[in-house]
Amino acid sequence: MTKALLSTAKMSMTPNYSPPDMVLDKGRGTRVWDTEGREYLDFAGGIGVLALGHGHPKVVDAIREQATLLQHVSNMFYHKKHIEMCAKLASLSFGQKVYFANSGTEAIEACIKLARWYFFSKGTPRTQLVSTINSFHGRTLGSLSLTGQPKLQEGFGPLLPNVTNVSYGDTDAMQQAVNKQTAAVVIECIQGNGGVLVAPPGYLAAVRDICTQAGTLLIFDEVQTGIGRTGKWFAHEHDEVLPDIMAVAKMLGGGLPLGAMITTDEFANVLEPGSHASTFGGNPVACAAGLATIEAIRQEELLSHATRMGEFFQKQLTELAREFPNRISEVRGRGLMIGLKLKEPAKPLCRECVKHGLLTTIAGSEVLRFLPPLNVSKQEIEETMNVLQTVFQ
Ligand SMILES: *Cc1c(COP(=O)(O)O)cnc(C)c1O
């Protein structure tokens, strides 16, 4: 059966992905199984989407219940889970107002549009945007224009004009790039796809000051870091710096597609009916799954658990790095967003891990990235370390 599926995959799927030759079939918690019955530890989590692992009973119940009750109505009508999810995110964050999209890139598009619309509506249009080198903000053309990785942009131009990329962590470069024409600075609190680079201490605060001085809006891309990934609801809480607008997605929908733009009354209230919209945004089932996820994170005290497990994992990885100094250069990250910087390409190693029953992701060309669920156990981390030991040997 697996062989037939793989050959159908090769015939019928566009070739812009290159998954290993196996077909995943089911999952429970931090484990998944393929169609041959082989078991894997899932430290990829659907690229950091699964806050509670696979098939968490509270999430499954919420999805089942909502799917039975009301599946979709779009935004011409209010529905309960949409309202509750907006209120929940407002209560957890600096913001008061929430707009739902279906993905990270769409949440970023909404942020870009709000920033430009804000200045337009004030009668002082600004169109320039600043983002960072090696950033990742998504694949649709607006977000891709901000994404500071030429290899992802090549062949898709022309992109948005008036975008400047500056070096991540370089306050002077940011100061020089931002002026009274700059609508917004868009920045990740930890560069994820670019290699799991945590903002240097004081950097986000400096960027905040630069934006405030120029009247520029500060947009945090917390698509990957949000909803507890780093041990706080949002990664900017570590730095005690507040943005004007924030994009969240990945873990937001409890495994279903859901993205959000969160902002304050001041900025949100310039929007008018019709100024932006999404057919699927705020889908009742996705909102129900998201609400159940947030509730479980709270009930099961997973923010502190993620912090502890992240520290444990990083410590173990640091020991591994000491054992293989010719192959590993650094361990970095925060909470359960962790990167192992190698001195060699990460992709072959990632493939080797799959063969030994461990699913991970890569970030940039030389970083092996781990995004396990927030409820991962110490024992699962130890098992992962055993696989890594084997693979490095
Ligand atoms: C994944 C990611 C995105 C894009 O999200 P999609 O849901 O794939 O569109 C944007 N920004 C960051 C920081 C991400 O990690």
Tab-separated table of C-alpha atoms and ligand atoms in Angstrom:
chain	number	residue	atom	x	y	z
A	1	MET	CA	0.000	0.000	0.000
A	2	THR	CA	2.778	2.429	0.903
A	3	LYS	CA	4.518	1.946	-2.435
A	4	ALA	CA	1.309	2.679	-4.345
A	5	LEU	CA	0.649	5.791	-2.268
A	6	LEU	CA	4.181	7.066	-2.822
A	7	SER	CA	3.945	6.588	-6.556
A	8	THR	CA	0.557	8.352	-6.630
A	9	ALA	CA	2.105	11.171	-4.578
A	10	LYS	CA	4.878	11.584	-7.117
A	11	MET	CA	2.402	11.631	-9.999
A	12	SER	CA	-0.209	13.926	-8.508
A	13	MET	CA	1.492	16.364	-6.124
A	14	THR	CA	3.284	19.517	-7.264
A	15	PRO	CA	6.986	18.945	-6.680
A	16	ASN	CA	7.667	21.911	-4.372
A	17	TYR	CA	8.129	19.608	-1.350
A	18	SER	CA	10.496	16.707	-0.798
A	19	PRO	CA	9.191	14.530	2.047
A	20	PRO	CA	10.984	11.291	2.939
A	21	ASP	CA	9.634	8.068	1.432
A	22	MET	CA	7.053	7.107	4.022
A	23	VAL	CA	3.403	7.967	4.554
A	24	LEU	CA	2.172	9.106	7.959
A	25	ASP	CA	-1.012	7.519	9.127
A	26	LYS	CA	-1.818	8.341	12.733
A	27	GLY	CA	-0.557	10.178	15.790
A	28	ARG	CA	-0.967	10.243	19.570
A	29	GLY	CA	0.719	12.825	21.743
A	30	THR	CA	4.342	13.211	20.644
A	31	ARG	CA	4.323	10.034	18.529
A	32	VAL	CA	3.234	9.275	14.974
A	33	TRP	CA	3.094	6.066	12.947
A	34	ASP	CA	3.488	5.479	9.226
A	35	THR	CA	1.470	3.140	7.022
A	36	GLU	CA	4.033	0.374	7.655
A	37	GLY	CA	3.432	0.692	11.393
A	38	ARG	CA	6.810	2.291	12.092
A	39	GLU	CA	6.807	4.640	15.094
A	40	TYR	CA	8.383	8.106	15.190
A	41	LEU	CA	8.901	10.761	17.841
A	42	ASP	CA	7.382	13.929	16.426
A	43	PHE	CA	9.632	16.883	17.292
A	44	ALA	CA	8.504	18.719	14.156
A	45	GLY	CA	4.899	19.062	15.325
A	46	GLY	CA	3.630	20.024	11.885
A	47	ILE	CA	6.246	22.818	11.892
A	48	GLY	CA	5.525	23.962	15.414
A	49	VAL	CA	1.762	23.806	15.078
A	50	LEU	CA	0.880	21.170	17.662
A	51	ALA	CA	0.858	22.703	21.131
A	52	LEU	CA	-0.572	19.564	22.721
A	53	GLY	CA	0.650	16.888	20.345
A	54	HIS	CA	-1.628	14.691	18.272
A	55	GLY	CA	-5.174	13.849	19.298
A	56	HIS	CA	-5.370	15.655	22.653
A	57	PRO	CA	-8.812	14.633	23.981
A	58	LYS	CA	-9.885	18.222	24.794
A	59	VAL	CA	-9.046	19.401	21.295
A	60	VAL	CA	-10.622	16.383	19.622
A	61	ASP	CA	-13.804	16.864	21.672
A	62	ALA	CA	-13.941	20.571	20.855
A	63	ILE	CA	-13.527	19.887	17.128
A	64	ARG	CA	-16.132	17.138	17.130
A	65	GLU	CA	-18.622	19.194	19.099
A	66	GLN	CA	-18.227	22.332	16.989
A	67	ALA	CA	-18.302	20.403	13.701
A	68	THR	CA	-21.616	18.939	14.798
A	69	LEU	CA	-23.020	22.256	15.973
A	70	LEU	CA	-21.993	24.794	13.303
A	71	GLN	CA	-19.232	24.386	10.727
A	72	HIS	CA	-18.926	27.679	8.937
A	73	VAL	CA	-20.786	30.954	8.488
A	74	SER	CA	-18.004	33.398	7.501
A	75	ASN	CA	-18.001	36.943	8.815
A	76	MET	CA	-21.358	38.307	7.668
A	77	PHE	CA	-22.643	36.808	10.930
A	78	TYR	CA	-21.436	36.615	14.500
A	79	HIS	CA	-20.861	33.224	15.991
A	80	LYS	CA	-19.959	32.222	19.489
A	81	LYS	CA	-16.483	30.668	19.116
A	82	HIS	CA	-15.225	33.540	16.974
A	83	ILE	CA	-16.305	36.048	19.616
A	84	GLU	CA	-14.865	33.977	22.453
A	85	MET	CA	-11.554	33.472	20.674
A	86	CYS	CA	-11.175	37.214	19.981
A	87	ALA	CA	-11.878	38.015	23.613
A	88	LYS	CA	-9.461	35.303	24.756
A	89	LEU	CA	-6.584	36.623	22.647
A	90	ALA	CA	-7.288	40.181	23.741
A	91	SER	CA	-7.159	39.051	27.380
A	92	LEU	CA	-3.854	37.217	26.884
A	93	SER	CA	-2.114	39.989	24.938
A	94	PHE	CA	-1.376	43.725	24.813
A	95	GLY	CA	-4.175	44.171	22.272
A	96	GLN	CA	-7.891	44.808	22.399
A	97	LYS	CA	-8.898	43.860	18.869
A	98	VAL	CA	-8.390	40.689	16.835
A	99	TYR	CA	-8.783	39.822	13.148
A	100	PHE	CA	-8.646	36.190	11.995
A	101	ALA	CA	-6.992	34.812	8.883
A	102	ASN	CA	-6.113	31.192	8.088
A	103	SER	CA	-2.336	31.163	8.167
A	104	GLY	CA	0.774	33.002	9.201
A	105	THR	CA	1.351	34.644	5.887
A	106	GLU	CA	-2.218	35.930	5.756
A	107	ALA	CA	-1.881	37.333	9.262
A	108	ILE	CA	1.246	39.202	8.095
A	109	GLU	CA	-0.591	40.476	5.003
A	110	ALA	CA	-3.273	41.861	7.314
A	111	CYS	CA	-0.585	43.584	9.419
A	112	ILE	CA	0.991	45.193	6.332
A	113	LYS	CA	-2.399	46.371	5.092
A	114	LEU	CA	-3.384	47.781	8.484
A	115	ALA	CA	-0.088	49.693	8.786
A	116	ARG	CA	-0.505	51.297	5.363
A	117	TRP	CA	-4.215	51.891	5.879
A	118	TYR	CA	-3.539	53.569	9.220
A	119	PHE	CA	-1.322	56.227	7.655
A	120	PHE	CA	-3.607	56.541	4.627
A	121	SER	CA	-6.627	57.116	6.851
A	122	LYS	CA	-4.768	59.849	8.756
A	123	GLY	CA	-4.071	61.644	5.490
A	124	THR	CA	-0.297	61.126	5.846
A	125	PRO	CA	0.349	58.079	3.650
A	126	ARG	CA	3.455	55.991	4.353
A	127	THR	CA	4.355	52.948	2.284
A	128	GLN	CA	7.883	51.977	3.318
A	129	LEU	CA	8.505	48.803	5.283
A	130	VAL	CA	11.578	47.569	7.114
A	131	SER	CA	12.327	43.948	7.965
A	132	THR	CA	15.461	41.965	8.751
A	133	ILE	CA	17.945	39.903	6.798
A	134	ASN	CA	17.284	36.167	7.172
A	135	SER	CA	13.771	36.804	8.415
A	136	PHE	CA	10.806	34.669	7.430
A	137	HIS	CA	7.330	36.172	7.179
A	138	GLY	CA	5.564	33.872	4.731
A	139	ARG	CA	5.227	32.985	1.070
A	140	THR	CA	2.445	35.175	-0.323
A	141	LEU	CA	3.816	38.115	-2.264
A	142	GLY	CA	3.466	40.778	0.427
A	143	SER	CA	4.954	38.605	3.157
A	144	LEU	CA	7.570	37.257	0.758
A	145	SER	CA	8.636	40.825	0.030
A	146	LEU	CA	9.429	41.233	3.728
A	147	THR	CA	11.154	37.863	3.984
A	148	GLY	CA	14.853	38.700	3.990
A	149	GLN	CA	16.009	35.591	2.113
A	150	PRO	CA	16.784	36.234	-1.575
A	151	LYS	CA	16.775	32.490	-2.337
A	152	LEU	CA	13.064	32.322	-1.433
A	153	GLN	CA	12.258	35.407	-3.543
A	154	GLU	CA	14.160	34.513	-6.693
A	155	GLY	CA	11.959	34.141	-9.754
A	156	PHE	CA	8.823	35.564	-8.149
A	157	GLY	CA	9.376	39.262	-8.733
A	158	PRO	CA	8.462	42.006	-8.973
A	159	LEU	CA	7.879	42.069	-5.226
A	160	LEU	CA	6.577	44.972	-3.135
A	161	PRO	CA	8.736	48.046	-3.623
A	162	ASN	CA	9.942	50.152	-0.678
A	163	VAL	CA	11.100	47.291	1.530
A	164	THR	CA	14.461	47.559	3.296
A	165	ASN	CA	16.187	44.625	5.009
A	166	VAL	CA	18.595	45.305	7.850
A	167	SER	CA	20.836	42.979	9.790
A	168	TYR	CA	19.030	41.296	12.739
A	169	GLY	CA	20.361	42.568	16.055
A	170	ASP	CA	21.993	45.664	14.546
A	171	THR	CA	20.431	48.699	16.242
A	172	ASP	CA	22.414	51.250	14.211
A	173	ALA	CA	21.295	49.738	10.913
A	174	MET	CA	17.687	49.863	12.129
A	175	GLN	CA	18.102	53.495	13.164
A	176	GLN	CA	19.382	54.356	9.704
A	177	ALA	CA	16.649	52.486	7.855
A	178	VAL	CA	13.661	53.913	9.737
A	179	ASN	CA	12.415	57.415	8.978
A	180	LYS	CA	9.181	59.385	8.774
A	181	GLN	CA	8.257	57.553	5.558
A	182	THR	CA	8.443	54.153	7.241
A	183	ALA	CA	4.978	52.711	7.823
A	184	ALA	CA	6.165	49.719	9.844
A	185	VAL	CA	9.044	47.621	11.047
A	186	VAL	CA	8.200	43.909	10.890
A	187	ILE	CA	10.346	41.661	13.036
A	188	GLU	CA	10.449	38.234	14.689
A	189	CYS	CA	11.292	38.103	18.420
A	190	ILE	CA	13.233	34.957	17.567
A	191	GLN	CA	14.155	34.420	13.925
A	192	GLY	CA	12.676	30.966	13.351
A	193	ASN	CA	13.094	29.733	9.794
A	194	GLY	CA	16.271	31.828	9.548
A	195	GLY	CA	17.997	29.603	12.111
A	196	VAL	CA	16.437	30.002	15.592
A	197	LEU	CA	18.207	33.264	16.473
A	198	VAL	CA	16.997	34.887	19.696
A	199	ALA	CA	16.973	38.715	19.612
A	200	PRO	CA	20.031	39.987	21.513
A	201	PRO	CA	19.172	41.517	24.935
A	202	GLY	CA	17.932	45.083	24.552
A	203	TYR	CA	17.516	44.864	20.768
A	204	LEU	CA	13.709	44.751	20.661
A	205	ALA	CA	13.525	47.614	23.170
A	206	ALA	CA	15.867	49.666	20.970
A	207	VAL	CA	13.758	48.893	17.890
A	208	ARG	CA	10.665	49.948	19.868
A	209	ASP	CA	12.299	53.325	20.671
A	210	ILE	CA	13.368	53.862	17.063
A	211	CYS	CA	9.809	53.180	15.863
A	212	THR	CA	8.239	55.406	18.487
A	213	GLN	CA	10.546	58.309	17.574
A	214	ALA	CA	9.713	58.027	13.871
A	215	GLY	CA	5.990	57.428	14.427
A	216	THR	CA	6.501	54.057	12.742
A	217	LEU	CA	4.363	51.067	13.700
A	218	LEU	CA	6.156	48.097	15.256
A	219	ILE	CA	4.835	44.721	14.085
A	220	PHE	CA	5.967	41.562	15.832
A	221	ASP	CA	5.757	38.384	13.799
A	222	GLU	CA	4.938	35.879	16.546
A	223	VAL	CA	3.584	33.310	14.114
A	224	GLN	CA	6.059	30.713	15.359
A	225	THR	CA	6.826	32.044	18.861
A	226	GLY	CA	3.256	32.811	19.996
A	227	ILE	CA	0.849	30.809	22.181
A	228	GLY	CA	3.448	29.471	24.586
A	229	ARG	CA	6.212	28.159	22.327
A	230	THR	CA	8.902	30.015	24.316
A	231	GLY	CA	7.367	29.459	27.763
A	232	LYS	CA	5.334	32.679	27.736
A	233	TRP	CA	2.116	33.324	25.836
A	234	PHE	CA	4.098	35.623	23.543
A	235	ALA	CA	7.865	35.824	23.136
A	236	HIS	CA	7.970	39.616	23.440
A	237	GLU	CA	7.005	39.223	27.111
A	238	HIS	CA	10.579	38.025	27.761
A	239	ASP	CA	11.838	41.434	26.624
A	240	GLU	CA	8.974	43.453	28.129
A	241	VAL	CA	8.546	45.297	24.844
A	242	LEU	CA	5.122	45.844	23.286
A	243	PRO	CA	4.413	46.034	19.558
A	244	ASP	CA	1.590	47.998	17.941
A	245	ILE	CA	0.424	45.034	15.905
A	246	MET	CA	1.207	41.327	16.168
A	247	ALA	CA	0.752	38.329	13.869
A	248	VAL	CA	0.108	34.887	15.376
A	249	ALA	CA	-0.670	31.567	13.684
A	250	LYS	CA	0.967	28.104	13.910
A	251	MET	CA	-0.122	26.895	17.409
A	252	LEU	CA	-3.142	29.210	17.471
A	253	GLY	CA	-5.675	26.853	15.899
A	254	GLY	CA	-4.907	23.700	17.874
A	255	GLY	CA	-3.742	21.969	14.681
A	256	LEU	CA	-6.352	23.551	12.405
A	257	PRO	CA	-5.590	26.517	10.108
A	258	LEU	CA	-5.988	29.778	12.013
A	259	GLY	CA	-3.981	32.992	11.946
A	260	ALA	CA	-4.605	36.264	13.751
A	261	MET	CA	-3.675	39.891	13.692
A	262	ILE	CA	-3.861	41.373	17.175
A	263	THR	CA	-3.688	45.102	17.790
A	264	THR	CA	-4.877	47.929	19.999
A	265	ASP	CA	-8.053	49.987	19.673
A	266	GLU	CA	-5.993	52.899	18.396
A	267	PHE	CA	-4.874	51.089	15.254
A	268	ALA	CA	-7.772	48.674	14.794
A	269	ASN	CA	-10.368	51.402	14.864
A	270	VAL	CA	-9.229	52.955	11.575
A	271	LEU	CA	-10.575	49.877	9.746
A	272	GLU	CA	-14.037	50.096	8.223
A	273	PRO	CA	-16.447	47.397	7.046
A	274	GLY	CA	-15.053	46.027	3.790
A	275	SER	CA	-11.501	47.356	4.227
A	276	HIS	CA	-10.156	43.834	4.755
A	277	ALA	CA	-11.743	40.371	4.861
A	278	SER	CA	-11.316	36.613	4.667
A	279	THR	CA	-13.914	33.976	3.779
A	280	PHE	CA	-12.560	31.310	6.109
A	281	GLY	CA	-10.981	33.551	8.753
A	282	GLY	CA	-12.355	32.780	12.209
A	283	ASN	CA	-13.882	29.482	11.160
A	284	PRO	CA	-15.919	28.112	14.110
A	285	VAL	CA	-14.177	24.712	14.198
A	286	ALA	CA	-10.683	26.262	14.084
A	287	CYS	CA	-11.662	28.756	16.807
A	288	ALA	CA	-13.093	25.950	18.960
A	289	ALA	CA	-9.869	23.945	18.594
A	290	GLY	CA	-7.826	27.037	19.426
A	291	LEU	CA	-9.888	27.854	22.509
A	292	ALA	CA	-9.572	24.275	23.762
A	293	THR	CA	-5.815	24.432	23.204
A	294	ILE	CA	-5.378	27.664	25.130
A	295	GLU	CA	-7.565	26.300	27.928
A	296	ALA	CA	-5.487	23.108	28.122
A	297	ILE	CA	-2.212	25.056	28.149
A	298	ARG	CA	-3.531	26.952	31.152
A	299	GLN	CA	-5.078	23.988	32.978
A	300	GLU	CA	-2.090	21.719	32.468
A	301	GLU	CA	0.340	24.552	33.333
A	302	LEU	CA	2.226	24.044	30.123
A	303	LEU	CA	3.974	27.424	30.005
A	304	SER	CA	6.126	26.558	33.012
A	305	HIS	CA	6.424	22.973	31.807
A	306	ALA	CA	7.681	24.189	28.407
A	307	THR	CA	10.226	26.398	30.152
A	308	ARG	CA	11.519	23.491	32.261
A	309	MET	CA	11.561	21.014	29.390
A	310	GLY	CA	13.258	23.578	27.150
A	311	GLU	CA	16.014	24.110	29.712
A	312	PHE	CA	16.464	20.371	30.145
A	313	PHE	CA	16.573	19.795	26.386
A	314	GLN	CA	19.044	22.633	25.801
A	315	LYS	CA	21.290	21.272	28.560
A	316	GLN	CA	21.297	17.819	26.989
A	317	LEU	CA	22.003	19.285	23.561
A	318	THR	CA	24.852	21.354	24.988
A	319	GLU	CA	26.436	18.144	26.260
A	320	LEU	CA	26.016	16.606	22.827
A	321	ALA	CA	27.677	19.683	21.306
A	322	ARG	CA	30.639	19.195	23.669
A	323	GLU	CA	30.907	15.591	22.576
A	324	PHE	CA	30.905	16.503	18.866
A	325	PRO	CA	32.692	19.874	18.690
A	326	ASN	CA	33.704	19.309	15.075
A	327	ARG	CA	30.121	18.925	13.959
A	328	ILE	CA	28.008	21.099	16.261
A	329	SER	CA	28.788	24.763	16.810
A	330	GLU	CA	25.958	26.029	19.024
A	331	VAL	CA	22.710	25.301	20.843
A	332	ARG	CA	20.218	28.161	20.822
A	333	GLY	CA	16.600	29.005	21.386
A	334	ARG	CA	14.061	29.672	24.100
A	335	GLY	CA	11.461	27.425	25.680
A	336	LEU	CA	10.612	24.668	23.238
A	337	MET	CA	11.912	26.465	20.152
A	338	ILE	CA	15.401	25.096	19.896
A	339	GLY	CA	18.059	25.042	17.202
A	340	LEU	CA	21.211	22.980	16.919
A	341	LYS	CA	23.671	24.896	14.744
A	342	LEU	CA	25.832	22.473	12.810
A	343	LYS	CA	29.094	22.815	10.939
A	344	GLU	CA	27.571	20.866	8.057
A	345	PRO	CA	24.313	20.869	6.046
A	346	ALA	CA	21.349	19.982	8.276
A	347	LYS	CA	19.195	18.269	5.682
A	348	PRO	CA	21.089	14.941	5.440
A	349	LEU	CA	21.153	14.765	9.224
A	350	CYS	CA	17.427	15.485	9.399
A	351	ARG	CA	16.898	12.571	6.952
A	352	GLU	CA	19.083	10.328	9.069
A	353	CYS	CA	16.951	11.187	12.133
A	354	VAL	CA	13.814	10.065	10.273
A	355	LYS	CA	15.450	6.710	9.566
A	356	HIS	CA	16.059	6.370	13.294
A	357	GLY	CA	12.498	7.288	14.223
A	358	LEU	CA	12.762	11.020	14.930
A	359	LEU	CA	10.958	13.782	12.999
A	360	THR	CA	12.539	17.234	13.170
A	361	THR	CA	12.738	20.307	10.940
A	362	ILE	CA	15.586	22.345	9.568
A	363	ALA	CA	15.946	26.119	9.799
A	364	GLY	CA	18.338	27.693	7.348
A	365	SER	CA	20.861	25.353	5.806
A	366	GLU	CA	22.818	24.349	8.907
A	367	VAL	CA	20.368	24.336	11.784
A	368	LEU	CA	18.427	21.332	13.018
A	369	ARG	CA	15.312	22.763	14.663
A	370	PHE	CA	13.109	21.155	17.316
A	371	LEU	CA	9.518	22.289	17.883
A	372	PRO	CA	7.995	19.561	20.085
A	373	PRO	CA	4.565	19.966	21.690
A	374	LEU	CA	4.483	21.990	24.914
A	375	ASN	CA	3.449	18.870	26.855
A	376	VAL	CA	6.480	16.845	25.709
A	377	SER	CA	7.855	14.665	28.512
A	378	LYS	CA	11.368	14.431	29.885
A	379	GLN	CA	11.462	10.822	28.758
A	380	GLU	CA	10.592	11.791	25.184
A	381	ILE	CA	13.418	14.314	25.201
A	382	GLU	CA	15.770	11.608	26.497
A	383	GLU	CA	14.655	9.293	23.687
A	384	THR	CA	15.340	12.054	21.193
A	385	MET	CA	18.803	12.530	22.660
A	386	ASN	CA	19.460	8.817	22.162
A	387	VAL	CA	18.519	9.094	18.500
A	388	LEU	CA	20.771	12.147	18.089
A	389	GLN	CA	23.645	10.266	19.758
A	390	THR	CA	23.229	7.423	17.305
A	391	VAL	CA	22.934	9.731	14.318
A	392	PHE	CA	26.031	11.769	15.218
A	393	GLN	CA	28.014	8.584	15.805
B	1	LIG	C1	5.589	29.849	9.526
B	1	LIG	C2	5.827	31.316	9.607
B	1	LIG	C3	5.132	32.218	8.791
B	1	LIG	C4	4.198	31.775	7.691
B	1	LIG	O1	3.143	31.042	8.177
B	1	LIG	P1	2.252	30.155	7.157
B	1	LIG	O2	1.142	29.654	8.024
B	1	LIG	O3	3.146	29.082	6.630
B	1	LIG	O4	1.789	31.060	6.092
B	1	LIG	C5	5.340	33.572	8.985
B	1	LIG	N1	6.187	34.010	9.934
B	1	LIG	C6	6.873	33.172	10.736
B	1	LIG	C7	7.762	33.724	11.786
B	1	LIG	C8	6.723	31.802	10.592
B	1	LIG	O5	7.416	30.955	11.367
